[in-house]
């Protein structure tokens, strides 16, 4: 049997995702019209003998309850949310719930970060993992040399794919091969985590009876049960024939900022062409608007036939799009209203917000720049004939004058 664990983190981790993380946990933010965590979960459907899917995080139980129960029905597979009482780190989190994860005596455990966007080639990884005979296989990708230091950088044996060296977010250049945050392990991973945990406790006890300087280490301030998969497990096990890599040539991005969520929404919409074409709007339906490229429109949205929508647009539940509206590269969240002849480009429109007649909400679309996309938080009102450019507007604001390059608090 196989189980899958998806690490969803918790509220304190989502600060870079503001203002969109104020009222929705980041893992449930829609990309291509589906909650972020839906995409790795969908990928799990491709695993043979999958017994359970676990989401582990420290968000409130109720945030995930509805989602998890409807998902279990849909997949006809138990999906469980396991709530940590506090953050335990990416390895500490699975260790904390080891008894539950091992209930079905799985031979393999997939571990997926929820905030990465890729096609999750899980069956290929499992094949590679079985061939290697190791304890774990990490999905890796080549990125530009300039961006590699934002990730776990690693060196792998070109022939055996063994992980030879691993440094988490290195200060100087190590390698352009990086950790994608997608893994498959044998249950021995829990022994490896236990070793770290026991060692930590031992040192903590020693420290209590001794002030010896040599005992001071970079991990001294971490609680003994806080264990990071990358620094505490992958780094020390590199070069010991226990960990292997599987390189992907497909798309891969990390989703830490709202700008990246818009980029990843586009990647997932494009992937729907292959995996779920029925989710893409065609413009042939009864409420047909003029559709350009990849577009998702929730069935409950009301879109006027004279609106022109796409490419890369996702329209959520109960949104109203009036006559003559133009939407390009944007995410329109639940219950928002876009009024007659308004234009939205490279922007995210918050829940219950409204964009007035002949108004423009726009940005230059530079995903790496904080103000490269415009974001309206929840319940923002842009009045008629107002232009909002490259700006972030916090919830509940009303804009009656045009703004550019501003953060409106
Ligand atoms: N449940 C739980 N509990 N989840 C956690 C915790 C925790 O205490 N801490 C982190 N996570 C989750 C996050 O939500 C995320 O999905 C994943 O674990 C990794 O988060 P971080 O440990 O904050 O690392 P990161 O995202 O900055 O970098 C990691 O992922 C990159 C790929 O996206 C590293 O493994 C990098 O090496 C890697 O390149």
CSV table of C-alpha atoms and ligand atoms in Angstrom, one decimal:
chain,number,residue,atom,x,y,z
A,1,UNK,CA,0.0,0.0,0.0
A,2,UNK,CA,0.9,3.6,-0.5
A,3,UNK,CA,-0.1,6.7,1.5
A,4,UNK,CA,0.3,10.4,0.6
A,5,UNK,CA,1.0,13.2,3.0
A,6,UNK,CA,0.5,16.9,2.0
A,7,UNK,CA,2.1,19.5,4.2
A,8,UNK,CA,-0.2,22.5,4.3
A,9,UNK,CA,1.6,24.6,7.1
A,10,UNK,CA,-0.3,27.1,9.1
A,11,UNK,CA,-1.4,30.7,9.5
A,12,UNK,CA,2.0,32.2,10.5
A,13,UNK,CA,3.6,30.8,7.4
A,14,UNK,CA,1.3,32.7,5.0
A,15,UNK,CA,2.4,36.3,5.8
A,16,UNK,CA,3.9,36.9,2.3
A,17,UNK,CA,0.6,35.9,0.9
A,18,UNK,CA,-1.2,38.9,2.4
A,19,UNK,CA,-3.8,40.3,1.9
A,20,UNK,CA,-5.1,37.2,0.4
A,21,UNK,CA,-4.4,35.0,3.4
A,22,UNK,CA,-6.4,37.2,5.8
A,23,UNK,CA,-9.6,35.1,5.6
A,24,UNK,CA,-8.7,32.0,3.5
A,25,UNK,CA,-5.9,29.6,4.4
A,26,UNK,CA,-3.3,29.8,1.6
A,27,UNK,CA,-3.7,26.0,0.7
A,28,UNK,CA,-7.4,26.7,-0.1
A,29,UNK,CA,-6.7,29.8,-2.3
A,30,UNK,CA,-8.0,29.0,-5.8
A,31,UNK,CA,-5.5,28.4,-8.7
A,32,UNK,CA,-7.3,27.6,-12.0
A,33,UNK,CA,-10.5,27.7,-10.0
A,34,UNK,CA,-9.5,24.9,-7.7
A,35,UNK,CA,-8.0,25.2,-4.2
A,36,UNK,CA,-4.2,25.1,-4.3
A,37,UNK,CA,-4.1,21.8,-2.4
A,38,UNK,CA,-6.5,20.3,-4.9
A,39,UNK,CA,-3.7,20.0,-7.5
A,40,UNK,CA,-1.4,17.7,-5.5
A,41,UNK,CA,-4.4,15.8,-4.3
A,42,UNK,CA,-5.6,15.2,-7.9
A,43,UNK,CA,-2.1,14.0,-8.8
A,44,UNK,CA,-2.4,11.4,-6.0
A,45,UNK,CA,-5.3,9.8,-8.0
A,46,UNK,CA,-2.6,8.4,-10.3
A,47,UNK,CA,-1.0,6.3,-7.6
A,48,UNK,CA,-1.8,2.6,-7.6
A,49,UNK,CA,-2.8,1.1,-4.2
A,50,UNK,CA,-3.3,4.5,-2.6
A,51,UNK,CA,-4.8,3.8,0.8
A,52,UNK,CA,-5.1,7.3,2.3
A,53,UNK,CA,-4.3,11.0,1.8
A,54,UNK,CA,-3.3,13.1,4.9
A,55,UNK,CA,-3.2,16.8,5.0
A,56,UNK,CA,-1.0,17.9,7.9
A,57,UNK,CA,-1.0,21.5,9.2
A,58,UNK,CA,-1.7,23.8,12.1
A,59,UNK,CA,-4.7,25.6,10.6
A,60,UNK,CA,-8.0,25.3,12.5
A,61,UNK,CA,-9.7,22.0,11.9
A,62,UNK,CA,-12.9,23.7,10.7
A,63,UNK,CA,-11.0,25.5,7.9
A,64,UNK,CA,-10.5,22.1,6.2
A,65,UNK,CA,-13.4,20.0,7.5
A,66,UNK,CA,-15.9,20.7,4.7
A,67,UNK,CA,-13.2,20.5,2.0
A,68,UNK,CA,-11.8,17.2,3.3
A,69,UNK,CA,-15.2,15.5,3.7
A,70,UNK,CA,-16.4,16.5,0.2
A,71,UNK,CA,-13.0,15.4,-1.2
A,72,UNK,CA,-13.2,12.0,0.5
A,73,UNK,CA,-16.6,11.4,-1.2
A,74,UNK,CA,-15.4,12.6,-4.6
A,75,UNK,CA,-12.2,10.5,-4.5
A,76,UNK,CA,-13.9,7.5,-2.7
A,77,UNK,CA,-10.7,7.5,-0.6
A,78,UNK,CA,-10.2,8.6,3.0
A,79,UNK,CA,-8.7,12.1,3.1
A,80,UNK,CA,-7.9,13.2,6.6
A,81,UNK,CA,-6.8,16.6,8.0
A,82,UNK,CA,-4.4,16.1,10.9
A,83,UNK,CA,-3.9,19.2,13.0
A,84,UNK,CA,-0.7,19.8,14.9
A,85,UNK,CA,-1.1,21.7,18.2
A,86,UNK,CA,1.9,23.8,17.1
A,87,UNK,CA,4.4,23.8,14.2
A,88,UNK,CA,6.7,20.8,14.3
A,89,UNK,CA,8.7,21.5,11.1
A,90,UNK,CA,8.3,19.6,7.8
A,91,UNK,CA,9.8,16.4,9.3
A,92,UNK,CA,8.5,16.9,12.8
A,93,UNK,CA,5.0,17.1,11.5
A,94,UNK,CA,4.9,13.7,9.9
A,95,UNK,CA,6.8,12.2,12.8
A,96,UNK,CA,4.2,13.6,15.2
A,97,UNK,CA,1.5,11.6,13.4
A,98,UNK,CA,3.7,8.6,12.5
A,99,UNK,CA,1.3,6.1,14.2
A,100,UNK,CA,-1.7,7.3,12.1
A,101,UNK,CA,0.4,7.5,8.9
A,102,UNK,CA,1.6,3.9,9.4
A,103,UNK,CA,-1.8,2.5,10.3
A,104,UNK,CA,-2.3,0.8,6.9
A,105,UNK,CA,1.4,-0.5,7.0
A,106,UNK,CA,2.3,1.4,3.8
A,107,UNK,CA,5.4,0.4,1.9
A,108,UNK,CA,5.8,3.9,0.4
A,109,UNK,CA,4.9,7.3,1.7
A,110,UNK,CA,4.6,10.3,-0.7
A,111,UNK,CA,5.3,13.7,0.9
A,112,UNK,CA,4.3,16.8,-1.0
A,113,UNK,CA,4.7,20.4,-0.1
A,114,UNK,CA,1.3,22.1,-0.8
A,115,UNK,CA,2.8,25.4,-2.0
A,116,UNK,CA,4.5,24.1,-5.2
A,117,UNK,CA,3.0,24.1,-8.6
A,118,UNK,CA,4.0,21.2,-10.9
A,119,UNK,CA,2.6,18.2,-12.6
A,120,UNK,CA,3.6,15.9,-9.7
A,121,UNK,CA,5.0,13.0,-11.7
A,122,UNK,CA,4.3,10.6,-8.8
A,123,UNK,CA,4.2,7.2,-10.6
A,124,UNK,CA,7.5,8.0,-12.3
A,125,UNK,CA,9.1,8.9,-9.0
A,126,UNK,CA,7.9,5.7,-7.4
A,127,UNK,CA,9.4,3.7,-10.3
A,128,UNK,CA,12.7,5.5,-9.9
A,129,UNK,CA,12.6,5.1,-6.2
A,130,UNK,CA,12.1,1.3,-6.4
A,131,UNK,CA,15.0,1.1,-8.8
A,132,UNK,CA,17.4,3.0,-6.5
A,133,UNK,CA,16.7,0.8,-3.5
A,134,UNK,CA,17.1,3.9,-1.2
A,135,UNK,CA,15.1,5.3,1.7
A,136,UNK,CA,13.9,8.3,-0.2
A,137,UNK,CA,13.7,9.9,-3.7
A,138,UNK,CA,13.5,13.7,-4.1
A,139,UNK,CA,12.0,15.4,-7.1
A,140,UNK,CA,14.6,17.9,-8.4
A,141,UNK,CA,14.8,20.5,-11.2
A,142,UNK,CA,17.4,22.7,-12.8
A,143,UNK,CA,16.6,26.4,-12.3
A,144,UNK,CA,18.6,29.5,-13.2
A,145,UNK,CA,21.8,30.0,-11.2
A,146,UNK,CA,20.5,33.3,-9.8
A,147,UNK,CA,17.4,31.8,-8.3
A,148,UNK,CA,18.9,28.6,-7.0
A,149,UNK,CA,19.7,30.0,-3.6
A,150,UNK,CA,16.0,30.5,-2.7
A,151,UNK,CA,15.7,26.7,-2.5
A,152,UNK,CA,17.4,23.6,-1.3
A,153,UNK,CA,20.4,23.3,-3.7
A,154,UNK,CA,21.9,19.9,-4.3
A,155,UNK,CA,24.4,17.8,-6.1
A,156,UNK,CA,23.5,14.4,-7.5
A,157,UNK,CA,25.5,11.6,-9.0
A,158,UNK,CA,24.9,11.9,-12.8
A,159,UNK,CA,24.9,8.1,-13.2
A,160,UNK,CA,23.2,6.7,-10.1
A,161,UNK,CA,21.2,9.8,-9.2
A,162,UNK,CA,22.3,9.5,-5.6
A,163,UNK,CA,22.0,12.7,-3.5
A,164,UNK,CA,25.6,13.6,-2.8
A,165,UNK,CA,25.4,17.0,-1.2
A,166,UNK,CA,22.5,19.1,0.1
A,167,UNK,CA,22.4,22.7,1.3
A,168,UNK,CA,19.2,24.5,2.2
A,169,UNK,CA,19.0,28.1,0.8
A,170,UNK,CA,22.8,28.4,0.4
A,171,UNK,CA,24.4,31.9,0.7
A,172,UNK,CA,26.8,31.2,-2.1
A,173,UNK,CA,26.2,29.2,-5.3
A,174,UNK,CA,26.2,25.5,-4.8
A,175,UNK,CA,24.3,24.1,-7.7
A,176,UNK,CA,21.5,24.9,-10.0
A,177,UNK,CA,19.7,21.7,-9.2
A,178,UNK,CA,17.1,22.3,-6.6
A,179,UNK,CA,14.7,20.4,-4.3
A,180,UNK,CA,11.1,20.6,-5.6
A,181,UNK,CA,9.5,19.7,-2.3
A,182,UNK,CA,8.0,16.4,-3.6
A,183,UNK,CA,9.3,13.2,-2.1
A,184,UNK,CA,8.7,9.5,-1.8
A,185,UNK,CA,10.0,7.6,1.2
A,186,UNK,CA,10.0,4.1,2.7
A,187,UNK,CA,8.8,4.0,6.3
A,188,UNK,CA,12.5,4.0,7.4
A,189,UNK,CA,12.2,7.8,7.1
A,190,UNK,CA,10.6,7.7,10.6
A,191,UNK,CA,13.7,6.0,12.0
A,192,UNK,CA,15.9,8.7,10.5
A,193,UNK,CA,13.7,11.4,12.1
A,194,UNK,CA,13.7,9.6,15.4
A,195,UNK,CA,17.5,9.5,15.4
A,196,UNK,CA,17.5,13.3,15.1
A,197,UNK,CA,14.9,13.7,17.7
A,198,UNK,CA,16.6,11.4,20.3
A,199,UNK,CA,20.0,13.1,19.6
A,200,UNK,CA,18.4,16.5,20.1
A,201,UNK,CA,16.8,15.5,23.4
A,202,UNK,CA,20.1,14.0,24.6
A,203,UNK,CA,21.9,17.3,23.8
A,204,UNK,CA,19.2,19.3,25.5
A,205,UNK,CA,19.6,17.2,28.6
A,206,UNK,CA,23.3,17.6,28.5
A,207,UNK,CA,23.0,21.4,28.1
A,208,UNK,CA,20.9,21.5,31.2
A,209,UNK,CA,23.7,20.1,33.3
A,210,UNK,CA,26.6,21.8,31.5
A,211,UNK,CA,27.3,25.2,30.0
A,212,UNK,CA,30.0,23.8,27.8
A,213,UNK,CA,30.4,26.1,24.7
A,214,UNK,CA,30.9,23.3,22.3
A,215,UNK,CA,27.4,22.2,22.9
A,216,UNK,CA,26.1,25.4,21.4
A,217,UNK,CA,24.9,24.8,17.9
A,218,UNK,CA,22.7,26.4,15.2
A,219,UNK,CA,19.8,24.3,16.4
A,220,UNK,CA,20.1,25.1,20.0
A,221,UNK,CA,17.1,27.4,20.1
A,222,UNK,CA,14.7,25.0,18.3
A,223,UNK,CA,12.3,23.0,20.4
A,224,UNK,CA,13.5,19.4,20.5
A,225,UNK,CA,10.5,18.2,18.6
A,226,UNK,CA,10.9,20.8,15.7
A,227,UNK,CA,12.6,18.9,12.9
A,228,UNK,CA,13.1,20.3,9.4
A,229,UNK,CA,13.2,17.7,6.6
A,230,UNK,CA,15.8,19.7,4.6
A,231,UNK,CA,18.4,20.8,7.1
A,232,UNK,CA,18.0,18.1,9.7
A,233,UNK,CA,17.4,15.0,7.5
A,234,UNK,CA,18.4,15.5,3.9
A,235,UNK,CA,21.7,17.4,4.6
A,236,UNK,CA,23.2,14.8,6.9
A,237,UNK,CA,22.0,11.8,4.9
A,238,UNK,CA,23.4,13.1,1.6
A,239,UNK,CA,26.3,10.9,0.3
A,240,UNK,CA,25.2,7.9,2.3
A,241,UNK,CA,23.4,6.0,-0.4
A,242,UNK,CA,20.1,6.5,1.2
A,243,UNK,CA,18.6,9.3,-0.8
A,244,UNK,CA,18.2,9.6,-4.5
A,245,UNK,CA,16.9,12.2,-6.9
A,246,UNK,CA,14.5,12.2,-9.8
A,247,UNK,CA,14.8,15.2,-12.2
A,248,UNK,CA,11.7,16.7,-13.8
A,249,UNK,CA,11.9,18.6,-17.1
A,250,UNK,CA,8.3,19.8,-16.8
A,251,UNK,CA,7.1,23.1,-15.2
A,252,UNK,CA,7.8,23.7,-11.5
A,253,UNK,CA,7.2,26.9,-9.4
A,254,UNK,CA,7.0,27.7,-5.8
A,255,UNK,CA,3.9,29.7,-4.6
A,256,UNK,CA,4.9,32.0,-1.9
A,257,UNK,CA,3.4,35.3,-3.1
A,258,UNK,CA,0.1,36.4,-4.7
A,259,UNK,CA,2.0,37.2,-7.9
A,260,UNK,CA,3.2,33.6,-8.2
A,261,UNK,CA,-0.4,32.4,-7.6
A,262,UNK,CA,-1.4,34.2,-10.8
A,263,UNK,CA,1.5,32.7,-12.7
A,264,UNK,CA,0.7,29.2,-11.3
A,265,UNK,CA,-3.0,29.6,-12.1
A,266,UNK,CA,-1.9,30.0,-15.7
A,267,UNK,CA,0.2,26.9,-15.6
A,268,UNK,CA,-2.6,24.8,-14.1
A,269,UNK,CA,-5.1,26.1,-16.6
A,270,UNK,CA,-2.7,25.1,-19.4
A,271,UNK,CA,-2.4,21.7,-17.8
A,272,UNK,CA,-6.2,21.3,-17.8
A,273,UNK,CA,-6.0,21.1,-21.6
A,274,UNK,CA,-4.4,17.7,-21.0
A,275,UNK,CA,-5.9,16.5,-17.7
A,276,UNK,CA,-9.3,18.1,-17.3
A,277,UNK,CA,-10.5,19.9,-20.5
A,278,UNK,CA,-14.1,19.8,-19.2
A,279,UNK,CA,-13.1,22.5,-16.6
A,280,UNK,CA,-12.1,25.0,-19.3
A,281,UNK,CA,-14.6,27.5,-20.6
A,282,UNK,CA,-15.3,27.1,-24.3
A,283,UNK,CA,-17.5,30.1,-25.1
A,284,UNK,CA,-20.1,27.7,-26.7
A,285,UNK,CA,-22.2,27.3,-23.5
A,286,UNK,CA,-25.5,29.0,-22.9
A,287,UNK,CA,-24.0,32.0,-21.2
A,288,UNK,CA,-21.2,32.2,-23.7
A,289,UNK,CA,-18.9,35.1,-23.5
A,290,UNK,CA,-16.1,35.7,-25.9
A,291,UNK,CA,-13.4,33.3,-24.5
A,292,UNK,CA,-9.7,33.7,-25.4
A,293,UNK,CA,-7.2,31.0,-24.4
A,294,UNK,CA,-7.4,29.1,-21.1
A,295,UNK,CA,-10.2,30.2,-18.9
A,296,UNK,CA,-12.0,28.7,-15.9
A,297,UNK,CA,-15.5,30.0,-15.1
A,298,UNK,CA,-17.4,28.6,-12.0
A,299,UNK,CA,-20.9,27.3,-13.0
A,300,UNK,CA,-22.6,29.7,-10.6
A,301,UNK,CA,-20.9,32.8,-12.1
A,302,UNK,CA,-23.0,35.1,-14.3
A,303,UNK,CA,-21.1,36.3,-17.3
A,304,UNK,CA,-22.6,38.7,-19.9
A,305,UNK,CA,-22.3,37.4,-23.5
A,306,UNK,CA,-20.6,40.6,-24.6
A,307,UNK,CA,-17.7,40.3,-22.1
A,308,UNK,CA,-14.4,39.2,-23.5
A,309,UNK,CA,-12.4,36.9,-21.2
A,310,UNK,CA,-8.9,35.4,-21.3
A,311,UNK,CA,-6.2,34.2,-21.5
A,312,UNK,CA,-5.4,33.0,-18.0
A,313,UNK,CA,-8.6,34.0,-16.2
A,314,UNK,CA,-10.2,32.2,-13.4
A,315,UNK,CA,-13.7,33.3,-12.3
A,316,UNK,CA,-14.9,31.9,-9.0
A,317,UNK,CA,-18.4,31.2,-7.5
A,318,UNK,CA,-21.2,33.8,-7.7
A,319,UNK,CA,-19.1,36.4,-9.6
A,320,UNK,CA,-21.0,38.8,-11.8
A,321,UNK,CA,-19.3,40.0,-15.0
A,322,UNK,CA,-21.3,42.7,-16.8
A,323,UNK,CA,-21.6,43.8,-20.4
A,324,UNK,CA,-18.5,45.0,-22.2
A,325,UNK,CA,-16.1,43.8,-19.5
A,326,UNK,CA,-12.6,42.8,-20.5
A,327,UNK,CA,-10.7,40.3,-18.3
A,328,UNK,CA,-7.0,39.3,-19.0
A,329,UNK,CA,-4.7,37.3,-16.7
A,330,UNK,CA,-6.6,37.6,-13.5
A,331,UNK,CA,-8.3,35.7,-10.7
A,332,UNK,CA,-11.8,37.0,-9.7
A,333,UNK,CA,-12.7,35.6,-6.2
A,334,UNK,CA,-16.1,34.5,-4.9
A,335,UNK,CA,-19.0,37.0,-4.9
A,336,UNK,CA,-17.0,39.8,-6.7
A,337,UNK,CA,-18.7,42.0,-9.3
A,338,UNK,CA,-17.2,43.5,-12.4
A,339,UNK,CA,-19.4,46.3,-13.7
A,340,UNK,CA,-20.1,47.4,-17.3
A,341,UNK,CA,-17.1,48.1,-19.5
A,342,UNK,CA,-14.5,47.7,-16.7
A,343,UNK,CA,-11.1,46.2,-17.5
A,344,UNK,CA,-9.1,43.9,-15.2
A,345,UNK,CA,-5.5,42.9,-16.3
A,346,UNK,CA,-2.8,41.1,-14.3
A,347,UNK,CA,-4.8,41.4,-11.1
A,348,UNK,CA,-6.5,39.5,-8.3
A,349,UNK,CA,-10.0,40.8,-7.3
A,350,UNK,CA,-10.8,39.9,-3.7
A,351,UNK,CA,-14.0,38.2,-2.4
A,352,UNK,CA,-17.1,40.5,-2.5
A,353,UNK,CA,-15.1,43.3,-4.1
A,354,UNK,CA,-16.6,45.4,-6.9
A,355,UNK,CA,-15.0,47.2,-9.8
A,356,UNK,CA,-17.1,50.1,-11.1
A,357,UNK,CA,-18.2,51.0,-14.6
A,358,UNK,CA,-15.4,52.0,-17.0
A,359,UNK,CA,-12.8,51.4,-14.3
A,360,UNK,CA,-9.5,49.7,-14.8
A,361,UNK,CA,-7.7,47.4,-12.4
A,362,UNK,CA,-4.3,46.6,-13.9
A,363,UNK,CA,-0.6,45.9,-13.5
A,364,UNK,CA,2.5,45.2,-15.6
A,365,UNK,CA,2.4,41.5,-14.8
A,366,UNK,CA,5.9,41.2,-13.5
A,367,UNK,CA,5.4,38.2,-11.2
A,368,UNK,CA,8.7,38.7,-9.3
A,369,UNK,CA,7.9,42.3,-8.4
A,370,UNK,CA,5.7,42.9,-5.3
A,371,UNK,CA,3.6,45.4,-7.1
A,372,UNK,CA,3.8,43.6,-10.5
A,373,UNK,CA,0.2,42.5,-10.1
A,374,UNK,CA,-2.6,44.5,-8.6
A,375,UNK,CA,-4.5,42.9,-5.7
A,376,UNK,CA,-7.8,44.0,-4.2
A,377,UNK,CA,-8.3,42.5,-0.8
A,378,UNK,CA,-11.8,41.3,0.4
A,379,UNK,CA,-14.7,43.7,0.0
A,380,UNK,CA,-12.9,46.5,-1.7
A,381,UNK,CA,-15.0,48.9,-3.8
A,382,UNK,CA,-13.5,50.6,-6.8
A,383,UNK,CA,-15.9,53.3,-7.9
A,384,UNK,CA,-16.8,54.1,-11.5
A,385,UNK,CA,-14.1,55.5,-13.8
A,386,UNK,CA,-11.2,54.9,-11.4
A,387,UNK,CA,-7.8,53.4,-12.5
A,388,UNK,CA,-5.9,51.2,-10.1
A,389,UNK,CA,-2.4,50.4,-11.3
A,390,UNK,CA,0.3,48.2,-9.8
A,391,UNK,CA,-1.2,48.5,-6.3
A,392,UNK,CA,-2.2,46.4,-3.3
A,393,UNK,CA,-5.4,47.4,-1.6
A,394,UNK,CA,-6.2,46.0,1.8
A,395,UNK,CA,-9.7,44.7,2.7
A,396,UNK,CA,-12.8,47.0,3.0
A,397,UNK,CA,-11.3,50.1,1.3
A,398,UNK,CA,-13.2,52.2,-1.1
A,399,UNK,CA,-11.3,53.9,-3.9
A,400,UNK,CA,-12.9,56.9,-5.5
A,401,UNK,CA,-9.6,58.3,-7.0
A,402,UNK,CA,-7.1,56.6,-9.2
A,403,UNK,CA,-3.9,55.2,-7.7
A,404,UNK,CA,-0.6,53.8,-9.0
A,405,UNK,CA,2.3,52.0,-7.3
A,406,UNK,CA,0.7,52.2,-3.9
A,407,UNK,CA,-0.1,50.0,-1.0
A,408,UNK,CA,-3.4,51.2,0.4
A,409,UNK,CA,-3.6,50.3,4.1
B,1,LIG,N1,2.3,20.7,8.9
B,1,LIG,C1,3.3,21.5,8.8
B,1,LIG,N2,4.0,21.8,10.0
B,1,LIG,N3,3.8,22.0,7.6
B,1,LIG,C2,4.9,22.7,7.6
B,1,LIG,C3,5.6,23.1,8.8
B,1,LIG,C4,5.1,22.6,10.0
B,1,LIG,O1,5.6,22.9,11.1
B,1,LIG,N4,6.6,23.9,8.4
B,1,LIG,C5,6.6,23.9,7.1
B,1,LIG,N5,5.5,23.3,6.6
B,1,LIG,C6,5.1,23.1,5.2
B,1,LIG,C7,4.9,24.3,4.4
B,1,LIG,O2,3.5,24.7,4.3
B,1,LIG,C8,5.4,23.9,3.0
B,1,LIG,O3,4.3,23.2,2.3
B,1,LIG,C9,6.4,22.9,3.3
B,1,LIG,O4,6.1,22.4,4.6
B,1,LIG,C10,7.9,23.4,3.3
B,1,LIG,O5,7.9,24.6,4.0
B,1,LIG,P1,9.2,25.2,4.6
B,1,LIG,O6,9.8,24.2,5.6
B,1,LIG,O7,8.8,26.6,5.1
B,1,LIG,O8,10.3,25.3,3.5
B,1,LIG,P2,10.3,26.2,2.1
B,1,LIG,O9,8.9,26.1,1.5
B,1,LIG,O10,10.9,27.6,2.3
B,1,LIG,O11,11.3,25.4,1.3
B,1,LIG,C11,11.2,24.0,1.1
B,1,LIG,O12,10.5,23.7,-0.1
B,1,LIG,C12,11.2,24.1,-1.3
B,1,LIG,C13,10.4,23.7,-2.5
B,1,LIG,O13,9.3,24.5,-2.5
B,1,LIG,C14,12.5,23.4,1.2
B,1,LIG,O14,12.4,22.0,1.3
B,1,LIG,C15,13.4,23.7,0.0
B,1,LIG,O15,14.5,23.0,-0.1
B,1,LIG,C16,12.6,23.5,-1.3
B,1,LIG,O16,13.4,23.9,-2.4
